[in-house]
PDB file of C-alpha atoms in Angstrom:
ATOM      1  CA  MET A   1       0.000   0.000   0.000  1.00 43.00           C
ATOM      2  CA  GLU A   2       1.350   3.413  -0.967  1.00 56.00           C
ATOM      3  CA  LYS A   3       2.258   5.563   2.014  1.00 74.00           C
ATOM      4  CA  ARG A   4      -0.011   8.556   2.488  1.00 84.00           C
ATOM      5  CA  ASP A   5       1.434  12.023   2.077  1.00 89.00           C
ATOM      6  CA  ALA A   6       1.081  13.810   5.424  1.00 93.00           C
ATOM      7  CA  TYR A   7       1.325  17.172   3.654  1.00 95.00           C
ATOM      8  CA  PHE A   8      -1.909  16.649   1.740  1.00 96.00           C
ATOM      9  CA  ASP A   9      -3.663  15.051   4.698  1.00 96.00           C
ATOM     10  CA  ASN A  10      -2.806  18.172   6.693  1.00 96.00           C
ATOM     11  CA  ALA A  11      -3.923  20.421   3.843  1.00 97.00           C
ATOM     12  CA  LYS A  12      -7.288  18.688   3.478  1.00 96.00           C
ATOM     13  CA  LEU A  13      -7.910  18.778   7.225  1.00 96.00           C
ATOM     14  CA  PHE A  14      -7.209  22.509   7.487  1.00 97.00           C
ATOM     15  CA  LEU A  15      -9.317  23.219   4.412  1.00 97.00           C
ATOM     16  CA  MET A  16     -12.205  21.255   5.888  1.00 97.00           C
ATOM     17  CA  ILE A  17     -11.982  23.286   9.083  1.00 97.00           C
ATOM     18  CA  LEU A  18     -12.329  26.400   6.925  1.00 97.00           C
ATOM     19  CA  VAL A  19     -15.311  24.867   5.110  1.00 97.00           C
ATOM     20  CA  VAL A  20     -17.091  24.122   8.394  1.00 97.00           C
ATOM     21  CA  PHE A  21     -16.192  27.517   9.856  1.00 97.00           C
ATOM     22  CA  GLY A  22     -17.360  29.328   6.721  1.00 96.00           C
ATOM     23  CA  HIS A  23     -20.742  27.608   6.880  1.00 95.00           C
ATOM     24  CA  PHE A  24     -21.146  28.459  10.566  1.00 95.00           C
ATOM     25  CA  LEU A  25     -20.054  32.039   9.899  1.00 95.00           C
ATOM     26  CA  GLN A  26     -22.501  32.713   7.053  1.00 93.00           C
ATOM     27  CA  PRO A  27     -25.528  33.715   9.211  1.00 92.00           C
ATOM     28  CA  PHE A  28     -23.362  36.289  11.014  1.00 93.00           C
ATOM     29  CA  MET A  29     -21.455  37.721   8.069  1.00 91.00           C
ATOM     30  CA  ASP A  30     -23.515  40.933   8.034  1.00 88.00           C
ATOM     31  CA  ASP A  31     -23.012  41.590  11.752  1.00 87.00           C
ATOM     32  CA  HIS A  32     -19.685  43.288  11.151  1.00 90.00           C
ATOM     33  CA  PRO A  33     -17.734  44.315   8.016  1.00 92.00           C
ATOM     34  CA  LEU A  34     -14.816  42.169   9.189  1.00 94.00           C
ATOM     35  CA  TYR A  35     -16.994  39.046   9.296  1.00 95.00           C
ATOM     36  CA  ASN A  36     -18.237  39.781   5.787  1.00 95.00           C
ATOM     37  CA  ASP A  37     -14.712  40.211   4.440  1.00 96.00           C
ATOM     38  CA  LEU A  38     -13.497  37.128   6.304  1.00 96.00           C
ATOM     39  CA  TYR A  39     -16.292  35.035   4.806  1.00 96.00           C
ATOM     40  CA  TYR A  40     -15.492  36.027   1.226  1.00 96.00           C
ATOM     41  CA  PHE A  41     -11.756  35.745   1.888  1.00 97.00           C
ATOM     42  CA  ILE A  42     -12.188  32.093   2.942  1.00 97.00           C
ATOM     43  CA  PHE A  43     -14.528  31.252   0.080  1.00 96.00           C
ATOM     44  CA  THR A  44     -12.131  32.727  -2.455  1.00 97.00           C
ATOM     45  CA  PHE A  45      -9.699  29.837  -2.051  1.00 97.00           C
ATOM     46  CA  HIS A  46     -10.875  27.004   0.204  1.00 96.00           C
ATOM     47  CA  MET A  47     -13.018  25.043  -2.281  1.00 96.00           C
ATOM     48  CA  PRO A  48     -10.711  25.901  -5.216  1.00 97.00           C
ATOM     49  CA  ALA A  49      -7.864  24.406  -3.152  1.00 97.00           C
ATOM     50  CA  PHE A  50      -9.885  21.241  -2.519  1.00 96.00           C
ATOM     51  CA  ILE A  51     -10.647  20.990  -6.227  1.00 97.00           C
ATOM     52  CA  LEU A  52      -7.021  21.537  -7.228  1.00 98.00           C
ATOM     53  CA  ILE A  53      -5.923  18.797  -4.811  1.00 97.00           C
ATOM     54  CA  SER A  54      -8.579  16.488  -6.267  1.00 96.00           C
ATOM     55  CA  GLY A  55      -7.141  17.108  -9.725  1.00 97.00           C
ATOM     56  CA  TYR A  56      -3.614  16.526  -8.442  1.00 97.00           C
ATOM     57  CA  PHE A  57      -4.597  13.075  -7.190  1.00 95.00           C
ATOM     58  CA  ALA A  58      -6.194  12.229 -10.550  1.00 94.00           C
ATOM     59  CA  LYS A  59      -2.751  11.984 -12.163  1.00 91.00           C
ATOM     60  CA  ASN A  60      -3.126   8.238 -12.703  1.00 89.00           C
ATOM     61  CA  GLY A  61      -5.506   9.106 -15.499  1.00 89.00           C
ATOM     62  CA  PRO A  62      -9.253   8.991 -16.120  1.00 93.00           C
ATOM     63  CA  LYS A  63     -11.187   6.497 -14.003  1.00 93.00           C
ATOM     64  CA  PRO A  64     -13.797   4.117 -15.451  1.00 95.00           C
ATOM     65  CA  ILE A  65     -17.246   5.690 -15.560  1.00 94.00           C
ATOM     66  CA  MET A  66     -18.894   2.904 -13.557  1.00 94.00           C
ATOM     67  CA  SER A  67     -16.306   3.323 -10.818  1.00 94.00           C
ATOM     68  CA  LEU A  68     -17.163   7.017 -10.638  1.00 95.00           C
ATOM     69  CA  VAL A  69     -20.880   6.202 -10.513  1.00 95.00           C
ATOM     70  CA  LYS A  70     -20.331   3.929  -7.512  1.00 93.00           C
ATOM     71  CA  LYS A  71     -17.985   6.267  -5.681  1.00 92.00           C
ATOM     72  CA  LEU A  72     -19.738   9.581  -6.343  1.00 94.00           C
ATOM     73  CA  LEU A  73     -23.223   9.323  -7.822  1.00 95.00           C
ATOM     74  CA  LEU A  74     -24.567   6.667  -5.449  1.00 94.00           C
ATOM     75  CA  PRO A  75     -23.510   8.643  -2.347  1.00 93.00           C
ATOM     76  CA  TYR A  76     -25.027  11.730  -3.981  1.00 95.00           C
ATOM     77  CA  LEU A  77     -28.369   9.994  -4.435  1.00 95.00           C
ATOM     78  CA  PHE A  78     -28.298   8.613  -0.894  1.00 94.00           C
ATOM     79  CA  PHE A  79     -27.547  11.955   0.749  1.00 94.00           C
ATOM     80  CA  GLN A  80     -29.904  13.848  -1.566  1.00 95.00           C
ATOM     81  CA  VAL A  81     -32.755  11.748  -0.207  1.00 95.00           C
ATOM     82  CA  LEU A  82     -31.440  11.953   3.358  1.00 94.00           C
ATOM     83  CA  TYR A  83     -31.089  15.749   3.310  1.00 94.00           C
ATOM     84  CA  SER A  84     -34.521  16.171   1.712  1.00 93.00           C
ATOM     85  CA  CYS A  85     -36.061  14.140   4.554  1.00 94.00           C
ATOM     86  CA  TYR A  86     -34.077  16.094   7.136  1.00 94.00           C
ATOM     87  CA  TYR A  87     -35.034  19.502   5.707  1.00 93.00           C
ATOM     88  CA  THR A  88     -38.682  18.500   5.876  1.00 93.00           C
ATOM     89  CA  LEU A  89     -38.273  17.302   9.464  1.00 93.00           C
ATOM     90  CA  ILE A  90     -36.684  20.552  10.697  1.00 92.00           C
ATOM     91  CA  GLY A  91     -39.019  22.824   8.727  1.00 88.00           C
ATOM     92  CA  LEU A  92     -36.686  24.109   6.007  1.00 86.00           C
ATOM     93  CA  GLN A  93     -39.127  22.551   3.517  1.00 84.00           C
ATOM     94  CA  ASP A  94     -42.901  22.818   3.938  1.00 83.00           C
ATOM     95  CA  SER A  95     -43.358  19.289   2.649  1.00 84.00           C
ATOM     96  CA  PHE A  96     -41.137  16.512   1.393  1.00 86.00           C
ATOM     97  CA  SER A  97     -39.922  17.062  -2.135  1.00 83.00           C
ATOM     98  CA  LEU A  98     -37.110  15.389  -3.997  1.00 86.00           C
ATOM     99  CA  ASP A  99     -35.402  16.841  -7.058  1.00 88.00           C
ATOM    100  CA  LEU A 100     -32.414  14.748  -8.002  1.00 90.00           C
ATOM    101  CA  GLY A 101     -31.312  17.371 -10.529  1.00 92.00           C
ATOM    102  CA  ILE A 102     -30.913  20.187  -7.992  1.00 92.00           C
ATOM    103  CA  PRO A 103     -28.304  19.210  -5.384  1.00 93.00           C
ATOM    104  CA  GLN A 104     -29.143  19.968  -1.785  1.00 89.00           C
ATOM    105  CA  TRP A 105     -26.733  22.565  -0.447  1.00 87.00           C
ATOM    106  CA  SER A 106     -23.155  21.190  -0.336  1.00 91.00           C
ATOM    107  CA  LEU A 107     -23.936  18.034  -2.336  1.00 95.00           C
ATOM    108  CA  TRP A 108     -23.031  19.920  -5.507  1.00 96.00           C
ATOM    109  CA  PHE A 109     -19.425  18.879  -4.896  1.00 96.00           C
ATOM    110  CA  LEU A 110     -20.184  15.185  -5.443  1.00 96.00           C
ATOM    111  CA  LEU A 111     -21.867  15.932  -8.765  1.00 96.00           C
ATOM    112  CA  SER A 112     -19.074  18.272  -9.819  1.00 97.00           C
ATOM    113  CA  LEU A 113     -16.342  15.828  -8.799  1.00 97.00           C
ATOM    114  CA  PHE A 114     -18.076  13.238 -10.960  1.00 97.00           C
ATOM    115  CA  GLY A 115     -18.235  15.775 -13.800  1.00 97.00           C
ATOM    116  CA  TRP A 116     -14.557  16.748 -13.538  1.00 98.00           C
ATOM    117  CA  ASN A 117     -13.436  13.141 -13.605  1.00 97.00           C
ATOM    118  CA  VAL A 118     -15.664  12.432 -16.615  1.00 97.00           C
ATOM    119  CA  LEU A 119     -14.353  15.531 -18.409  1.00 97.00           C
ATOM    120  CA  LEU A 120     -10.826  14.319 -17.716  1.00 97.00           C
ATOM    121  CA  HIS A 121     -11.462  11.650 -20.365  1.00 97.00           C
ATOM    122  CA  LEU A 122     -11.010  14.493 -22.870  1.00 97.00           C
ATOM    123  CA  ILE A 123      -7.249  14.013 -22.517  1.00 96.00           C
ATOM    124  CA  ASN A 124      -7.719  10.796 -24.510  1.00 95.00           C
ATOM    125  CA  TYR A 125      -8.675  12.933 -27.504  1.00 96.00           C
ATOM    126  CA  PHE A 126      -6.846  16.229 -26.926  1.00 97.00           C
ATOM    127  CA  SER A 127      -3.566  17.245 -25.353  1.00 97.00           C
ATOM    128  CA  VAL A 128      -3.590  18.063 -21.654  1.00 96.00           C
ATOM    129  CA  LYS A 129      -2.646  21.652 -22.510  1.00 96.00           C
ATOM    130  CA  GLN A 130      -5.615  21.960 -24.853  1.00 97.00           C
ATOM    131  CA  VAL A 131      -8.000  20.605 -22.210  1.00 98.00           C
ATOM    132  CA  LEU A 132      -6.595  23.035 -19.630  1.00 98.00           C
ATOM    133  CA  ILE A 133      -7.017  26.020 -21.947  1.00 98.00           C
ATOM    134  CA  GLY A 134     -10.455  24.765 -22.948  1.00 98.00           C
ATOM    135  CA  SER A 135     -11.476  24.468 -19.286  1.00 98.00           C
ATOM    136  CA  VAL A 136     -10.667  28.148 -18.737  1.00 98.00           C
ATOM    137  CA  ILE A 137     -12.616  29.188 -21.829  1.00 98.00           C
ATOM    138  CA  LEU A 138     -15.609  27.080 -20.760  1.00 97.00           C
ATOM    139  CA  ALA A 139     -15.479  28.525 -17.239  1.00 98.00           C
ATOM    140  CA  LEU A 140     -15.664  32.070 -18.586  1.00 97.00           C
ATOM    141  CA  LEU A 141     -18.330  31.384 -21.210  1.00 97.00           C
ATOM    142  CA  VAL A 142     -20.765  29.231 -19.220  1.00 97.00           C
ATOM    143  CA  GLY A 143     -21.809  32.205 -17.091  1.00 97.00           C
ATOM    144  CA  TYR A 144     -23.260  33.932 -20.144  1.00 97.00           C
ATOM    145  CA  PHE A 145     -25.846  31.170 -20.652  1.00 95.00           C
ATOM    146  CA  PRO A 146     -28.780  31.374 -18.202  1.00 92.00           C
ATOM    147  CA  ILE A 147     -29.809  27.836 -19.117  1.00 91.00           C
ATOM    148  CA  PHE A 148     -26.879  26.597 -17.038  1.00 89.00           C
ATOM    149  CA  ASP A 149     -27.937  27.272 -13.472  1.00 86.00           C
ATOM    150  CA  ARG A 150     -28.038  24.980 -10.448  1.00 88.00           C
ATOM    151  CA  TYR A 151     -29.339  22.035 -12.439  1.00 91.00           C
ATOM    152  CA  LEU A 152     -26.914  19.116 -12.023  1.00 92.00           C
ATOM    153  CA  ALA A 153     -24.399  21.711 -10.751  1.00 94.00           C
ATOM    154  CA  ILE A 154     -23.341  22.306 -14.369  1.00 96.00           C
ATOM    155  CA  GLN A 155     -22.543  25.984 -13.799  1.00 96.00           C
ATOM    156  CA  ARG A 156     -20.314  25.221 -10.817  1.00 96.00           C
ATOM    157  CA  THR A 157     -18.715  22.205 -12.471  1.00 97.00           C
ATOM    158  CA  LEU A 158     -17.560  24.206 -15.461  1.00 97.00           C
ATOM    159  CA  ALA A 159     -16.736  27.327 -13.436  1.00 97.00           C
ATOM    160  CA  PHE A 160     -14.320  25.374 -11.210  1.00 98.00           C
ATOM    161  CA  PHE A 161     -13.046  22.907 -13.821  1.00 98.00           C
ATOM    162  CA  PRO A 162      -9.824  24.946 -14.428  1.00 98.00           C
ATOM    163  CA  TYR A 163      -8.728  24.339 -10.824  1.00 98.00           C
ATOM    164  CA  PHE A 164      -9.153  20.580 -11.285  1.00 98.00           C
ATOM    165  CA  MET A 165      -7.187  20.611 -14.532  1.00 98.00           C
ATOM    166  CA  LEU A 166      -4.495  22.814 -13.055  1.00 97.00           C
ATOM    167  CA  GLY A 167      -4.085  20.342 -10.207  1.00 97.00           C
ATOM    168  CA  TYR A 168      -3.833  17.561 -12.764  1.00 97.00           C
ATOM    169  CA  VAL A 169      -1.038  19.240 -14.745  1.00 97.00           C
ATOM    170  CA  ILE A 170       1.037  20.535 -11.815  1.00 96.00           C
ATOM    171  CA  PRO A 171       4.254  18.488 -11.650  1.00 94.00           C
ATOM    172  CA  LYS A 172       5.055  16.761  -8.370  1.00 93.00           C
ATOM    173  CA  SER A 173       8.399  18.573  -8.400  1.00 93.00           C
ATOM    174  CA  TRP A 174       6.563  21.896  -8.064  1.00 93.00           C
ATOM    175  CA  VAL A 175       4.756  20.631  -4.996  1.00 93.00           C
ATOM    176  CA  GLU A 176       8.031  19.485  -3.462  1.00 93.00           C
ATOM    177  CA  LYS A 177       9.513  22.943  -4.040  1.00 92.00           C
ATOM    178  CA  LEU A 178       6.438  24.511  -2.425  1.00 92.00           C
ATOM    179  CA  LYS A 179       6.808  22.253   0.612  1.00 91.00           C
ATOM    180  CA  ALA A 180      10.460  23.172   1.014  1.00 90.00           C
ATOM    181  CA  TYR A 181      10.105  26.892   0.266  1.00 91.00           C
ATOM    182  CA  PRO A 182      11.720  28.603   3.276  1.00 88.00           C
ATOM    183  CA  LYS A 183      10.156  32.077   3.030  1.00 90.00           C
ATOM    184  CA  LYS A 184       6.859  31.326   4.777  1.00 90.00           C
ATOM    185  CA  TRP A 185       6.334  35.046   5.289  1.00 93.00           C
ATOM    186  CA  MET A 186       5.444  35.196   1.594  1.00 95.00           C
ATOM    187  CA  ALA A 187       2.220  33.391   2.457  1.00 96.00           C
ATOM    188  CA  LEU A 188       1.255  36.096   4.921  1.00 96.00           C
ATOM    189  CA  LEU A 189       2.044  38.729   2.307  1.00 97.00           C
ATOM    190  CA  LEU A 190      -0.121  36.973  -0.300  1.00 97.00           C
ATOM    191  CA  PHE A 191      -2.958  36.437   2.175  1.00 97.00           C
ATOM    192  CA  SER A 192      -2.800  40.096   3.230  1.00 97.00           C
ATOM    193  CA  GLY A 193      -3.004  41.235  -0.380  1.00 97.00           C
ATOM    194  CA  LEU A 194      -5.938  38.894  -1.024  1.00 97.00           C
ATOM    195  CA  PHE A 195      -7.781  40.097   2.052  1.00 97.00           C
ATOM    196  CA  LEU A 196      -7.274  43.745   1.099  1.00 97.00           C
ATOM    197  CA  PHE A 197      -8.565  42.929  -2.398  1.00 96.00           C
ATOM    198  CA  ILE A 198     -11.728  41.419  -0.882  1.00 96.00           C
ATOM    199  CA  GLN A 199     -12.078  44.290   1.585  1.00 94.00           C
ATOM    200  CA  GLY A 200     -11.864  46.858  -1.188  1.00 93.00           C
ATOM    201  CA  ASN A 201     -14.486  45.152  -3.351  1.00 90.00           C
ATOM    202  CA  ASP A 202     -17.822  46.596  -2.205  1.00 87.00           C
ATOM    203  CA  LEU A 203     -19.756  44.973  -5.058  1.00 88.00           C
ATOM    204  CA  ILE A 204     -18.947  41.374  -4.154  1.00 91.00           C
ATOM    205  CA  ASN A 205     -21.740  38.949  -3.320  1.00 91.00           C
ATOM    206  CA  LYS A 206     -21.699  35.246  -2.616  1.00 91.00           C
ATOM    207  CA  TYR A 207     -22.226  34.203  -6.232  1.00 93.00           C
ATOM    208  CA  TRP A 208     -18.927  35.796  -7.212  1.00 94.00           C
ATOM    209  CA  VAL A 209     -17.213  33.040  -5.210  1.00 95.00           C
ATOM    210  CA  PHE A 210     -19.842  30.278  -5.430  1.00 95.00           C
ATOM    211  CA  GLY A 211     -19.788  30.070  -9.232  1.00 94.00           C
ATOM    212  CA  SER A 212     -23.297  28.620  -9.156  1.00 94.00           C
ATOM    213  CA  LYS A 213     -25.273  31.274 -11.033  1.00 94.00           C
ATOM    214  CA  PRO A 214     -25.144  32.772 -14.536  1.00 96.00           C
ATOM    215  CA  TYR A 215     -23.754  36.288 -14.633  1.00 97.00           C
ATOM    216  CA  GLU A 216     -27.092  37.983 -15.247  1.00 96.00           C
ATOM    217  CA  ASP A 217     -28.392  36.697 -11.903  1.00 95.00           C
ATOM    218  CA  TYR A 218     -25.845  38.510  -9.742  1.00 94.00           C
ATOM    219  CA  LEU A 219     -24.084  41.175 -11.787  1.00 95.00           C
ATOM    220  CA  ALA A 220     -25.445  44.582 -12.725  1.00 92.00           C
ATOM    221  CA  HIS A 221     -23.395  44.367 -15.927  1.00 95.00           C
ATOM    222  CA  PRO A 222     -23.404  40.701 -17.032  1.00 96.00           C
ATOM    223  CA  LEU A 223     -21.027  41.360 -19.934  1.00 96.00           C
ATOM    224  CA  LEU A 224     -18.286  41.913 -17.361  1.00 96.00           C
ATOM    225  CA  GLY A 225     -18.905  38.459 -15.922  1.00 96.00           C
ATOM    226  CA  GLY A 226     -16.114  36.773 -17.853  1.00 97.00           C
ATOM    227  CA  PRO A 227     -13.386  39.204 -16.718  1.00 97.00           C
ATOM    228  CA  GLN A 228     -14.783  39.081 -13.177  1.00 96.00           C
ATOM    229  CA  ARG A 229     -14.599  35.278 -13.089  1.00 97.00           C
ATOM    230  CA  LEU A 230     -11.079  35.346 -14.508  1.00 97.00           C
ATOM    231  CA  LEU A 231     -10.062  37.884 -11.857  1.00 96.00           C
ATOM    232  CA  PHE A 232     -11.398  35.677  -9.083  1.00 96.00           C
ATOM    233  CA  PHE A 233      -9.728  32.649 -10.627  1.00 97.00           C
ATOM    234  CA  VAL A 234      -6.404  34.433 -10.233  1.00 97.00           C
ATOM    235  CA  ALA A 235      -7.365  35.503  -6.700  1.00 97.00           C
ATOM    236  CA  GLY A 236      -8.173  31.879  -5.896  1.00 97.00           C
ATOM    237  CA  LEU A 237      -4.751  30.772  -7.143  1.00 97.00           C
ATOM    238  CA  ILE A 238      -3.064  33.374  -4.949  1.00 97.00           C
ATOM    239  CA  GLY A 239      -4.990  32.095  -1.943  1.00 98.00           C
ATOM    240  CA  ILE A 240      -4.154  28.476  -2.777  1.00 97.00           C
ATOM    241  CA  ILE A 241      -0.433  29.192  -3.055  1.00 97.00           C
ATOM    242  CA  ALA A 242      -0.441  31.115   0.222  1.00 97.00           C
ATOM    243  CA  PHE A 243      -2.336  28.332   1.967  1.00 97.00           C
ATOM    244  CA  LEU A 244      -0.097  25.549   0.655  1.00 97.00           C
ATOM    245  CA  LEU A 245       2.987  27.468   1.742  1.00 96.00           C
ATOM    246  CA  LEU A 246       1.755  27.336   5.346  1.00 95.00           C
ATOM    247  CA  VAL A 247       0.719  23.677   5.455  1.00 96.00           C
ATOM    248  CA  PRO A 248       3.128  21.596   7.574  1.00 94.00           C
ATOM    249  CA  LYS A 249       4.698  18.719   5.664  1.00 92.00           C
ATOM    250  CA  GLU A 250       5.412  16.550   8.721  1.00 92.00           C
ATOM    251  CA  ARG A 251       2.994  13.967  10.095  1.00 92.00           C
ATOM    252  CA  HIS A 252       1.278  15.071  13.316  1.00 91.00           C
ATOM    253  CA  PHE A 253      -1.337  13.597  15.621  1.00 91.00           C
ATOM    254  CA  PHE A 254      -4.062  15.264  13.563  1.00 92.00           C
ATOM    255  CA  SER A 255      -2.786  14.226  10.111  1.00 93.00           C
ATOM    256  CA  ASN A 256      -4.841  11.031   9.919  1.00 90.00           C
ATOM    257  CA  TRP A 257      -8.008  13.089  10.278  1.00 92.00           C
ATOM    258  CA  GLY A 258      -7.303  14.447   6.809  1.00 92.00           C
ATOM    259  CA  LYS A 259      -8.188  11.019   5.384  1.00 90.00           C
ATOM    260  CA  ASN A 260     -11.842  11.452   6.298  1.00 89.00           C
ATOM    261  CA  THR A 261     -12.701  14.901   5.014  1.00 92.00           C
ATOM    262  CA  LEU A 262     -15.540  13.662   2.810  1.00 90.00           C
ATOM    263  CA  THR A 263     -17.259  12.270   5.897  1.00 90.00           C
ATOM    264  CA  VAL A 264     -17.015  15.698   7.546  1.00 94.00           C
ATOM    265  CA  TYR A 265     -18.205  17.433   4.388  1.00 94.00           C
ATOM    266  CA  LEU A 266     -21.297  15.264   4.089  1.00 92.00           C
ATOM    267  CA  LEU A 267     -22.266  15.176   7.774  1.00 93.00           C
ATOM    268  CA  HIS A 268     -21.528  18.648   9.148  1.00 94.00           C
ATOM    269  CA  GLY A 269     -24.439  20.053   7.146  1.00 93.00           C
ATOM    270  CA  PHE A 270     -26.943  18.327   9.429  1.00 94.00           C
ATOM    271  CA  LEU A 271     -25.739  20.437  12.362  1.00 94.00           C
ATOM    272  CA  VAL A 272     -25.293  23.628  10.326  1.00 93.00           C
ATOM    273  CA  LYS A 273     -28.736  23.413   8.731  1.00 93.00           C
ATOM    274  CA  GLY A 274     -30.319  22.313  12.015  1.00 92.00           C
ATOM    275  CA  LEU A 275     -29.013  25.441  13.719  1.00 90.00           C
ATOM    276  CA  ARG A 276     -30.140  27.669  10.850  1.00 88.00           C
ATOM    277  CA  ALA A 277     -33.631  26.216  11.110  1.00 88.00           C
ATOM    278  CA  LEU A 278     -33.832  27.731  14.612  1.00 86.00           C
ATOM    279  CA  GLU A 279     -33.845  31.177  12.936  1.00 78.00           C
ATOM    280  CA  TYR A 280     -31.783  32.743  15.698  1.00 76.00           C
ATOM    281  CA  ASP A 281     -31.443  36.513  15.550  1.00 74.00           C
ATOM    282  CA  PHE A 282     -28.408  37.724  17.481  1.00 80.00           C
ATOM    283  CA  GLU A 283     -24.991  39.136  16.784  1.00 85.00           C
ATOM    284  CA  ILE A 284     -21.699  37.576  17.835  1.00 91.00           C
ATOM    285  CA  SER A 285     -18.701  39.320  19.320  1.00 90.00           C
ATOM    286  CA  SER A 286     -15.079  38.897  18.276  1.00 91.00           C
ATOM    287  CA  LEU A 287     -14.539  36.455  21.145  1.00 94.00           C
ATOM    288  CA  GLU A 288     -17.548  34.438  20.055  1.00 93.00           C
ATOM    289  CA  LEU A 289     -16.140  34.411  16.524  1.00 94.00           C
ATOM    290  CA  VAL A 290     -12.976  32.800  17.897  1.00 95.00           C
ATOM    291  CA  LEU A 291     -15.094  30.296  19.808  1.00 96.00           C
ATOM    292  CA  LEU A 292     -16.996  29.551  16.591  1.00 95.00           C
ATOM    293  CA  PHE A 293     -13.703  28.728  14.915  1.00 97.00           C
ATOM    294  CA  ILE A 294     -12.643  26.498  17.801  1.00 97.00           C
ATOM    295  CA  GLY A 295     -16.012  24.768  17.617  1.00 96.00           C
ATOM    296  CA  SER A 296     -15.444  24.216  13.895  1.00 97.00           C
ATOM    297  CA  MET A 297     -12.104  22.574  14.650  1.00 96.00           C
ATOM    298  CA  LEU A 298     -13.635  20.325  17.291  1.00 96.00           C
ATOM    299  CA  LEU A 299     -16.531  19.298  15.060  1.00 96.00           C
ATOM    300  CA  THR A 300     -14.150  18.539  12.194  1.00 96.00           C
ATOM    301  CA  ALA A 301     -11.974  16.449  14.501  1.00 94.00           C
ATOM    302  CA  ALA A 302     -14.994  14.567  15.854  1.00 93.00           C
ATOM    303  CA  LEU A 303     -16.444  13.780  12.432  1.00 93.00           C
ATOM    304  CA  SER A 304     -12.979  12.781  11.181  1.00 91.00           C
ATOM    305  CA  SER A 305     -12.565  10.209  13.921  1.00 83.00           C
ATOM    306  CA  ARG A 306     -12.105   6.527  13.186  1.00 76.00           C
ATOM    307  CA  ARG A 307     -15.303   5.651  15.013  1.00 75.00           C
ATOM    308  CA  VAL A 308     -17.451   7.885  12.805  1.00 75.00           C
ATOM    309  CA  GLY A 309     -15.679   6.551   9.732  1.00 67.00           C
ATOM    310  CA  GLN A 310     -16.419   2.965  10.757  1.00 67.00           C
ATOM    311  CA  TRP A 311     -20.058   3.868  11.397  1.00 68.00           C
ATOM    312  CA  ILE A 312     -20.347   5.373   7.936  1.00 65.00           C
ATOM    313  CA  LYS A 313     -18.817   2.301   6.301  1.00 63.00           C
ATOM    314  CA  LYS A 314     -21.177   0.014   8.118  1.00 62.00           C
ATOM    315  CA  GLY A 315     -24.186   2.130   7.251  1.00 57.00           C
ATOM    316  CA  LYS A 316     -23.390   2.729   3.603  1.00 54.00           C
ATOM    317  CA  ARG A 317     -20.664   0.703   1.902  1.00 54.00           C
ATOM    318  CA  VAL A 318     -20.767   2.874  -1.207  1.00 46.00           C
ATOM    319  CA  LEU A 319     -19.204   5.834   0.603  1.00 45.00           C
ATOM    320  CA  GLN A 320     -15.679   5.001  -0.475  1.00 47.00           C
ATOM    321  CA  PRO A 321     -14.165   8.282  -1.813  1.00 45.00           C
ATOM    322  CA  SER A 322     -12.147  10.806   0.110  1.00 45.00           C
ATOM    323  CA  LEU A 323     -11.636  14.430  -0.830  1.00 49.00           C
TER     324      LEU A 323
END
């Protein structure tokens, strides 16, 4: 069995903490300008980094379609039904309804991961460079077509496809250089520049970073959607580089938790959505923001535990993939 790379386990764990924290932070993002900027700052790079890492680990080449169906589509169908039942139970839906074409909340990632791996088969017909360039062109163009919305997460799949392809083409030698790069202060400089860019952008809304809507749905001037998406693609790359510079490459007590990030991704939504269903109306202080982050770390650690992983495997054998 090939030895796991502690660096990427650490990276995935820290990214998942940011995912959980970002989802907990969302209801409070308008309480203070700092919370708003912090939310968009995190969303600029955390899912793009996950997607890039997914592409990096696809270097063995395109996987058989039926294998992808088992590993990604079956869990999607299972959790789509489960979340639909749960939303009805907690009152987020007036009555039970199931639309397999519109992914419930965070389940878009399973559909998109399936889509990226299917699209990777294009390298059998075109050069990798051509597919990479084509992915960027598709990402910019898809926003101009309102027909591509949330259905089957097509908008998001194509909008984020360049990150997957970039991860696929990045040589392992580049990653090794990034791990060994001694000037860690560069990461803080890049993060500071990214945060100031977000802070100075008063027009930003969540769909700028979600990539889930056509341009006309969230931009006053839809024709500028392509340049805007390209700009945020570059911003995402800056955030990814800064993040990867700070990830420790050594194995620590928490590294093994990075193996189970898909479990955390799929399960943390039950708590997040359950709390949102309470419709609480209060503001949080800076101290409470810190406590929210600590809570996100603890929840991620708990859901990453071996016991939860064993429970998931017993309950649903099809849940084999890991982010």
